[in-house]
mmCIF file of C-alpha atoms in Angstrom:
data_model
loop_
_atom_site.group_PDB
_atom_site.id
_atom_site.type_symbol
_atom_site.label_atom_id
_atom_site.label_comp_id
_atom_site.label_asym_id
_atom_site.label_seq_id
_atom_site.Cartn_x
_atom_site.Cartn_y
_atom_site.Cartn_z
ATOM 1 C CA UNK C 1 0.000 0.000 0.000
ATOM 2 C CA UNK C 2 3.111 1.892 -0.105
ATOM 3 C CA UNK C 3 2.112 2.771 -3.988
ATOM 4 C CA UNK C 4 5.319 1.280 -5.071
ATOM 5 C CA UNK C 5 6.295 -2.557 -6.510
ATOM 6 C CA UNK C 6 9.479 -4.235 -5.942
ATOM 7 C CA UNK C 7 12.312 -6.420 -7.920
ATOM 8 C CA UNK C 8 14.039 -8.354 -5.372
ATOM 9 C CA UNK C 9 16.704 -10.753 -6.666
ATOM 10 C CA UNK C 10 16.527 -14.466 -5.035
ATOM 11 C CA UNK C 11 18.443 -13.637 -2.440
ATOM 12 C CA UNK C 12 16.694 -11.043 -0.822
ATOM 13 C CA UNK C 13 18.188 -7.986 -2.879
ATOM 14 C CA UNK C 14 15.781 -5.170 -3.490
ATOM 15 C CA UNK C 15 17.054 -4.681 -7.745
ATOM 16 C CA UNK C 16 14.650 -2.343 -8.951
ATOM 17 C CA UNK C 17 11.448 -0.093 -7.637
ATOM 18 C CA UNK C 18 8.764 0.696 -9.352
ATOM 19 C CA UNK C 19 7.001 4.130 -8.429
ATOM 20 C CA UNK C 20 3.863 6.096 -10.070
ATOM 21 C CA UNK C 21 1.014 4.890 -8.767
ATOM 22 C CA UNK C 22 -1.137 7.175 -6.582
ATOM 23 C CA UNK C 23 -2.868 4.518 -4.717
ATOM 24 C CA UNK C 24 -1.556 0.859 -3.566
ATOM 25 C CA UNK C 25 -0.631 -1.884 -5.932
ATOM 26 C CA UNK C 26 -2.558 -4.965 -5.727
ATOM 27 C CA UNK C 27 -1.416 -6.826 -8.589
ATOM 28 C CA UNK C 28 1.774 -7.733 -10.540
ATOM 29 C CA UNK C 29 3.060 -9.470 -13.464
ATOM 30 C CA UNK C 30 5.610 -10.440 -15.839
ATOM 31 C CA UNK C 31 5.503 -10.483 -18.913
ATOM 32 C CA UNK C 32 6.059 -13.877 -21.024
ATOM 33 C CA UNK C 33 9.859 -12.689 -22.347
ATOM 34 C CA UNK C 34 10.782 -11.090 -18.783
ATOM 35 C CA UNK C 35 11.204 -8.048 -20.035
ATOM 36 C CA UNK C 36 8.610 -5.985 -18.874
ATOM 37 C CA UNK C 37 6.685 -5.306 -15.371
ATOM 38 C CA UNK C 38 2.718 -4.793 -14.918
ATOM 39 C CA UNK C 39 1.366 -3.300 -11.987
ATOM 40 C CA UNK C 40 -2.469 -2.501 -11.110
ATOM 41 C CA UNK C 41 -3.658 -0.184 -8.604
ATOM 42 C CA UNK C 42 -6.343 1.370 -5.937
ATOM 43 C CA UNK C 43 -5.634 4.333 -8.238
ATOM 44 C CA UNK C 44 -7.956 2.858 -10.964
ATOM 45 C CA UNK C 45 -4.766 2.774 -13.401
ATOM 46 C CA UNK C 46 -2.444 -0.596 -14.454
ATOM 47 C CA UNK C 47 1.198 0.564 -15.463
ATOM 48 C CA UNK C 48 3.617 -1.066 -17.910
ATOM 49 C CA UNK C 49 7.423 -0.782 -16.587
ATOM 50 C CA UNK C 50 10.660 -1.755 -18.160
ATOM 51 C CA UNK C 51 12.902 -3.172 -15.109
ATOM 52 C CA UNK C 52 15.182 -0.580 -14.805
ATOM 53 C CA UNK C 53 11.757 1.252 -13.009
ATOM 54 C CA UNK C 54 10.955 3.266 -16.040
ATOM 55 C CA UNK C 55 7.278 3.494 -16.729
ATOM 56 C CA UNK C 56 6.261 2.638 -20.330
ATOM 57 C CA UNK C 57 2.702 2.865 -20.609
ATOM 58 C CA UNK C 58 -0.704 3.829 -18.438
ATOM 59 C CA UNK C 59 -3.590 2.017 -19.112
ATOM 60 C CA UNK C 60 -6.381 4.083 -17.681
ATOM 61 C CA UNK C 61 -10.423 3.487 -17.919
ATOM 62 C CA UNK C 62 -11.012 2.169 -14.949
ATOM 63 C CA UNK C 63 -13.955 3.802 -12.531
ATOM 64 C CA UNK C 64 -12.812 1.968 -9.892
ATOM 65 C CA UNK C 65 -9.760 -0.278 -8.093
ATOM 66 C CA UNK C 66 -7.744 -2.324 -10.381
ATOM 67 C CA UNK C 67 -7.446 -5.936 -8.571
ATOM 68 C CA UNK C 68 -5.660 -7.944 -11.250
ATOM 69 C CA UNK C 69 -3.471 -7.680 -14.025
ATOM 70 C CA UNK C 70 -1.799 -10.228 -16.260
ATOM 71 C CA UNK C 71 -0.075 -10.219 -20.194
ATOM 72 C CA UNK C 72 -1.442 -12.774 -22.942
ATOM 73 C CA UNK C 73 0.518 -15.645 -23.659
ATOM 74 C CA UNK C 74 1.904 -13.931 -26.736
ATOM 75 C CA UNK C 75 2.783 -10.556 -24.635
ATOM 76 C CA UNK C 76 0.935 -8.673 -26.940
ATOM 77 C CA UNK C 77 -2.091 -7.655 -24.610
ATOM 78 C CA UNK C 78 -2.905 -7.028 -20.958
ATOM 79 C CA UNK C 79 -6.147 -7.964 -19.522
ATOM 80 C CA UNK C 80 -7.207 -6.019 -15.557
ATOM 81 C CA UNK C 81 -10.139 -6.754 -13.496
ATOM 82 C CA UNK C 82 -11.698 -3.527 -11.849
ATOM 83 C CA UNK C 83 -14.249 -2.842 -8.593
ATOM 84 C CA UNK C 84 -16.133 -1.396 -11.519
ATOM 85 C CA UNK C 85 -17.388 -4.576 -12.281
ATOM 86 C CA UNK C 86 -15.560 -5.211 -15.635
ATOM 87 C CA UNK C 87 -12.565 -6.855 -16.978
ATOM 88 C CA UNK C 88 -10.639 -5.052 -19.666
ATOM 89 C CA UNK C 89 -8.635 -6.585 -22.518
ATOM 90 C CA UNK C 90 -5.724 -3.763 -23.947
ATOM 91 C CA UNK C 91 -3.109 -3.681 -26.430
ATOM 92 C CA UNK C 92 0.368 -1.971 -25.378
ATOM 93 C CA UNK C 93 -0.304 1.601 -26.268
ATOM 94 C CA UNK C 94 -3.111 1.771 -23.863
ATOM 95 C CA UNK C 95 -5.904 1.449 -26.085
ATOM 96 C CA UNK C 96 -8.792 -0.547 -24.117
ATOM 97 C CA UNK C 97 -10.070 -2.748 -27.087
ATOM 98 C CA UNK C 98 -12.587 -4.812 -25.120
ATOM 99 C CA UNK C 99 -14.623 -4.705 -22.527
ATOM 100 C CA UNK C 100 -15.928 -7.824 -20.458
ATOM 101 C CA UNK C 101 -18.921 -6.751 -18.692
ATOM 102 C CA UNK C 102 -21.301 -9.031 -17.008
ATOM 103 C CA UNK C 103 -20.587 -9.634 -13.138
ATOM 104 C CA UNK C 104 -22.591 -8.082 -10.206
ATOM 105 C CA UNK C 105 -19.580 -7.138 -8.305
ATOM 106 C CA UNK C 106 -16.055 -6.254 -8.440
ATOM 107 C CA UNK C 107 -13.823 -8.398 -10.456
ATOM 108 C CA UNK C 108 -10.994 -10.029 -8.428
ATOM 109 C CA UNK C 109 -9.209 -12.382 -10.399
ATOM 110 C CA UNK C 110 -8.536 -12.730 -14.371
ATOM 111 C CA UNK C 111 -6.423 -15.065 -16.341
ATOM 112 C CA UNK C 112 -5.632 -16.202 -19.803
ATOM 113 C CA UNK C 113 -5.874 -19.520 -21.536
ATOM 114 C CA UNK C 114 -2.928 -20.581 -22.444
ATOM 115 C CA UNK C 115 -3.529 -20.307 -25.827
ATOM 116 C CA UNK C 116 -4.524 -16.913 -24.987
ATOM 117 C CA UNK C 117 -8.200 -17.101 -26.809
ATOM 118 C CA UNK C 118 -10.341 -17.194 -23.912
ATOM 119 C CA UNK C 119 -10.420 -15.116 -20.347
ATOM 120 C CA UNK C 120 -11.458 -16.047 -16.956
ATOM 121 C CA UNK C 121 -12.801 -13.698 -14.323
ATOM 122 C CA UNK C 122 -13.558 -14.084 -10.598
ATOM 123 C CA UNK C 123 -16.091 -11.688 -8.985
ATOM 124 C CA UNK C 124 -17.201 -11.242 -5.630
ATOM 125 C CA UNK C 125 -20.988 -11.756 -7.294
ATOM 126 C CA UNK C 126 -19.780 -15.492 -6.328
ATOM 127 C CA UNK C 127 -19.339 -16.751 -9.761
ATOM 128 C CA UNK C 128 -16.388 -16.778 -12.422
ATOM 129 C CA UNK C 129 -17.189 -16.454 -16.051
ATOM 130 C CA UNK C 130 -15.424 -18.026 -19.190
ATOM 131 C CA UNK C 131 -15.175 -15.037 -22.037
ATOM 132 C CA UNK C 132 -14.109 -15.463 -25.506
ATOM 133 C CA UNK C 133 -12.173 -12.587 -26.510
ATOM 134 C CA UNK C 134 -15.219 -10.747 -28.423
ATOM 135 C CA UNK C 135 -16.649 -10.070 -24.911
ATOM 136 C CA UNK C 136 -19.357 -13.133 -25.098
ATOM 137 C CA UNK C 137 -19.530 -14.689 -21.492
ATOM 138 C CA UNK C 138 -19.221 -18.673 -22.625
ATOM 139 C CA UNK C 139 -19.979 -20.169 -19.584
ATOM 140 C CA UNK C 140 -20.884 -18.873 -15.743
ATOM 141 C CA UNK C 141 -19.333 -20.957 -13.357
ATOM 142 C CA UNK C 142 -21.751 -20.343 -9.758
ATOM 143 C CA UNK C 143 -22.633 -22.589 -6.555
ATOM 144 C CA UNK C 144 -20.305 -20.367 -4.710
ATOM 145 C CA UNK C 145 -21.219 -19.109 -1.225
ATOM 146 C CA UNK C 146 -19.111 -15.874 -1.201
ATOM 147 C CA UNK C 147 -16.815 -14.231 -3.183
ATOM 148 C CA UNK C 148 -14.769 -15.507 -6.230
ATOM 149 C CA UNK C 149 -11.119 -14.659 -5.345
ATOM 150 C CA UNK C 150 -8.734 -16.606 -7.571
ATOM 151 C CA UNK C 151 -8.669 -17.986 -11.116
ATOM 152 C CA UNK C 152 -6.597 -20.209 -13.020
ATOM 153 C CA UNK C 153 -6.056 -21.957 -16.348
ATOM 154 C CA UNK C 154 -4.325 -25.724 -16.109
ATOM 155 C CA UNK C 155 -1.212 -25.684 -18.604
ATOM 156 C CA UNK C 156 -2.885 -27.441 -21.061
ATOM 157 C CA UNK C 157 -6.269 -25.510 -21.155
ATOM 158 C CA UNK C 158 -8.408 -28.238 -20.482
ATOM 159 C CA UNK C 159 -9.192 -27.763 -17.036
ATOM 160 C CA UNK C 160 -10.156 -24.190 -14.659
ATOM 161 C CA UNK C 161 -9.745 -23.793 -11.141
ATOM 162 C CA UNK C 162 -11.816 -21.440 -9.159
ATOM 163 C CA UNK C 163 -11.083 -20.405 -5.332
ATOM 164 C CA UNK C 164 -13.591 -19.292 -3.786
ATOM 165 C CA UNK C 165 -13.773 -16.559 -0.024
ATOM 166 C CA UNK C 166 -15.937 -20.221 0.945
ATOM 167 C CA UNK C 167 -13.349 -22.354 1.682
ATOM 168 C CA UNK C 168 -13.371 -24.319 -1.282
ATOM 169 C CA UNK C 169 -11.398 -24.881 -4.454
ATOM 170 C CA UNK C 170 -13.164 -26.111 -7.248
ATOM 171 C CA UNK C 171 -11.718 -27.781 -10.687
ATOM 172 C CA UNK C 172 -13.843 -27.603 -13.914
ATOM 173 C CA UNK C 173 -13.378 -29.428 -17.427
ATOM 174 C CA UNK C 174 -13.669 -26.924 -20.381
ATOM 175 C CA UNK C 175 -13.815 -29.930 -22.706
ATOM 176 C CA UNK C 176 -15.976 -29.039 -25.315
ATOM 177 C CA UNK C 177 -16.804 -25.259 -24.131
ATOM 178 C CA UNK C 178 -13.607 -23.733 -25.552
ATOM 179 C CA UNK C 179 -13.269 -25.846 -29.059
ATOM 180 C CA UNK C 180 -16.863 -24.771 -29.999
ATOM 181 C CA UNK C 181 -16.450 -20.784 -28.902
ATOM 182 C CA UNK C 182 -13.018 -19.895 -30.317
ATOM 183 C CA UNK C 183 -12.599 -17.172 -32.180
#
């Protein structure tokens, strides 16, 4: 809550810091090369850094909190997830060029497919959604008894795991969702 993020080395060096943001950071990435940094923010802004601390590009659009951030597969996009409800897919010059809207609370957690065609959001509405990347919601995944907090793709992109504020953990099979709704 400091507004900054830090590069520590693995042996406890503090490398490189990582200040602009207004507000605290609540989410981090790499991207898939290494090269680059991606921090989101209570200030309603996600930041892309090169890791010498230098900021490279603000993505802002956001009415609210940015809770998660993370960079396609290919490193050519970023996709946040907002207290404004929404999930947002950008390119790198800032340029919002979709908009996944369709939960009933803020958006926690968002991930990639590995093959980077399909998003996955985590709300605190209690459910997660499956998106292609034209904004349609595939598939709503509910039963939850509180709030959504972390999503994940299995390496393969066969499989989705969804935590959940309920004490659970629960692992879904995309097989034949994702090979019907690609884009």
């Amino acid at each position: 809550y400091d507004e900054t993020a830090r590069l520590w080395d693995l042996k406890g060096n503090n490398i490189e810091e990582f200040k602009g943001h207004a507000a605290g950071v609540n989410s981090v990435a790499f991207s898939p090369d290494g090269q680059f940094v991606l921090t989101g923010s209570d200030d309603q802004t996600a930041k892309l850094w090169d890791l010498k601390g230098k900021e490279i590009q603000n993505f802002k659009g956001h009415a609210a909190d940015v809770n998660s951030v993370v960079f396609s597969p290919d490193g050519q996009f970023i996709l946040t997830g907002s207290d404004d409800h929404t999930a947002k897919l950008w390119n790198l010059k800032g340029n919002a060029v979709q908009n996944f809207r369709g939960h009933d609370g803020r958006v926690i957690s968002v991930a990639f497919s590995p093959d980077g065609q399909f998003v996955l959001t985590g709300s605190g509405d209690q459910t997660a959604k499956l998106w292609n990347l034209m904004g349609n919601a595939i598939q709503d995944f509910m039963g939850y008894e509180d709030g959504v907090n972390s999503v994940a793709f299995s390496p393969d992109g066969q499989f989705i795991l969804i935590g959940s504020d309920d004490n659970t953990a629960k692992l879904s099979d995309l097989k034949g969702l994702t090979s019907r709704q690609s884009v």
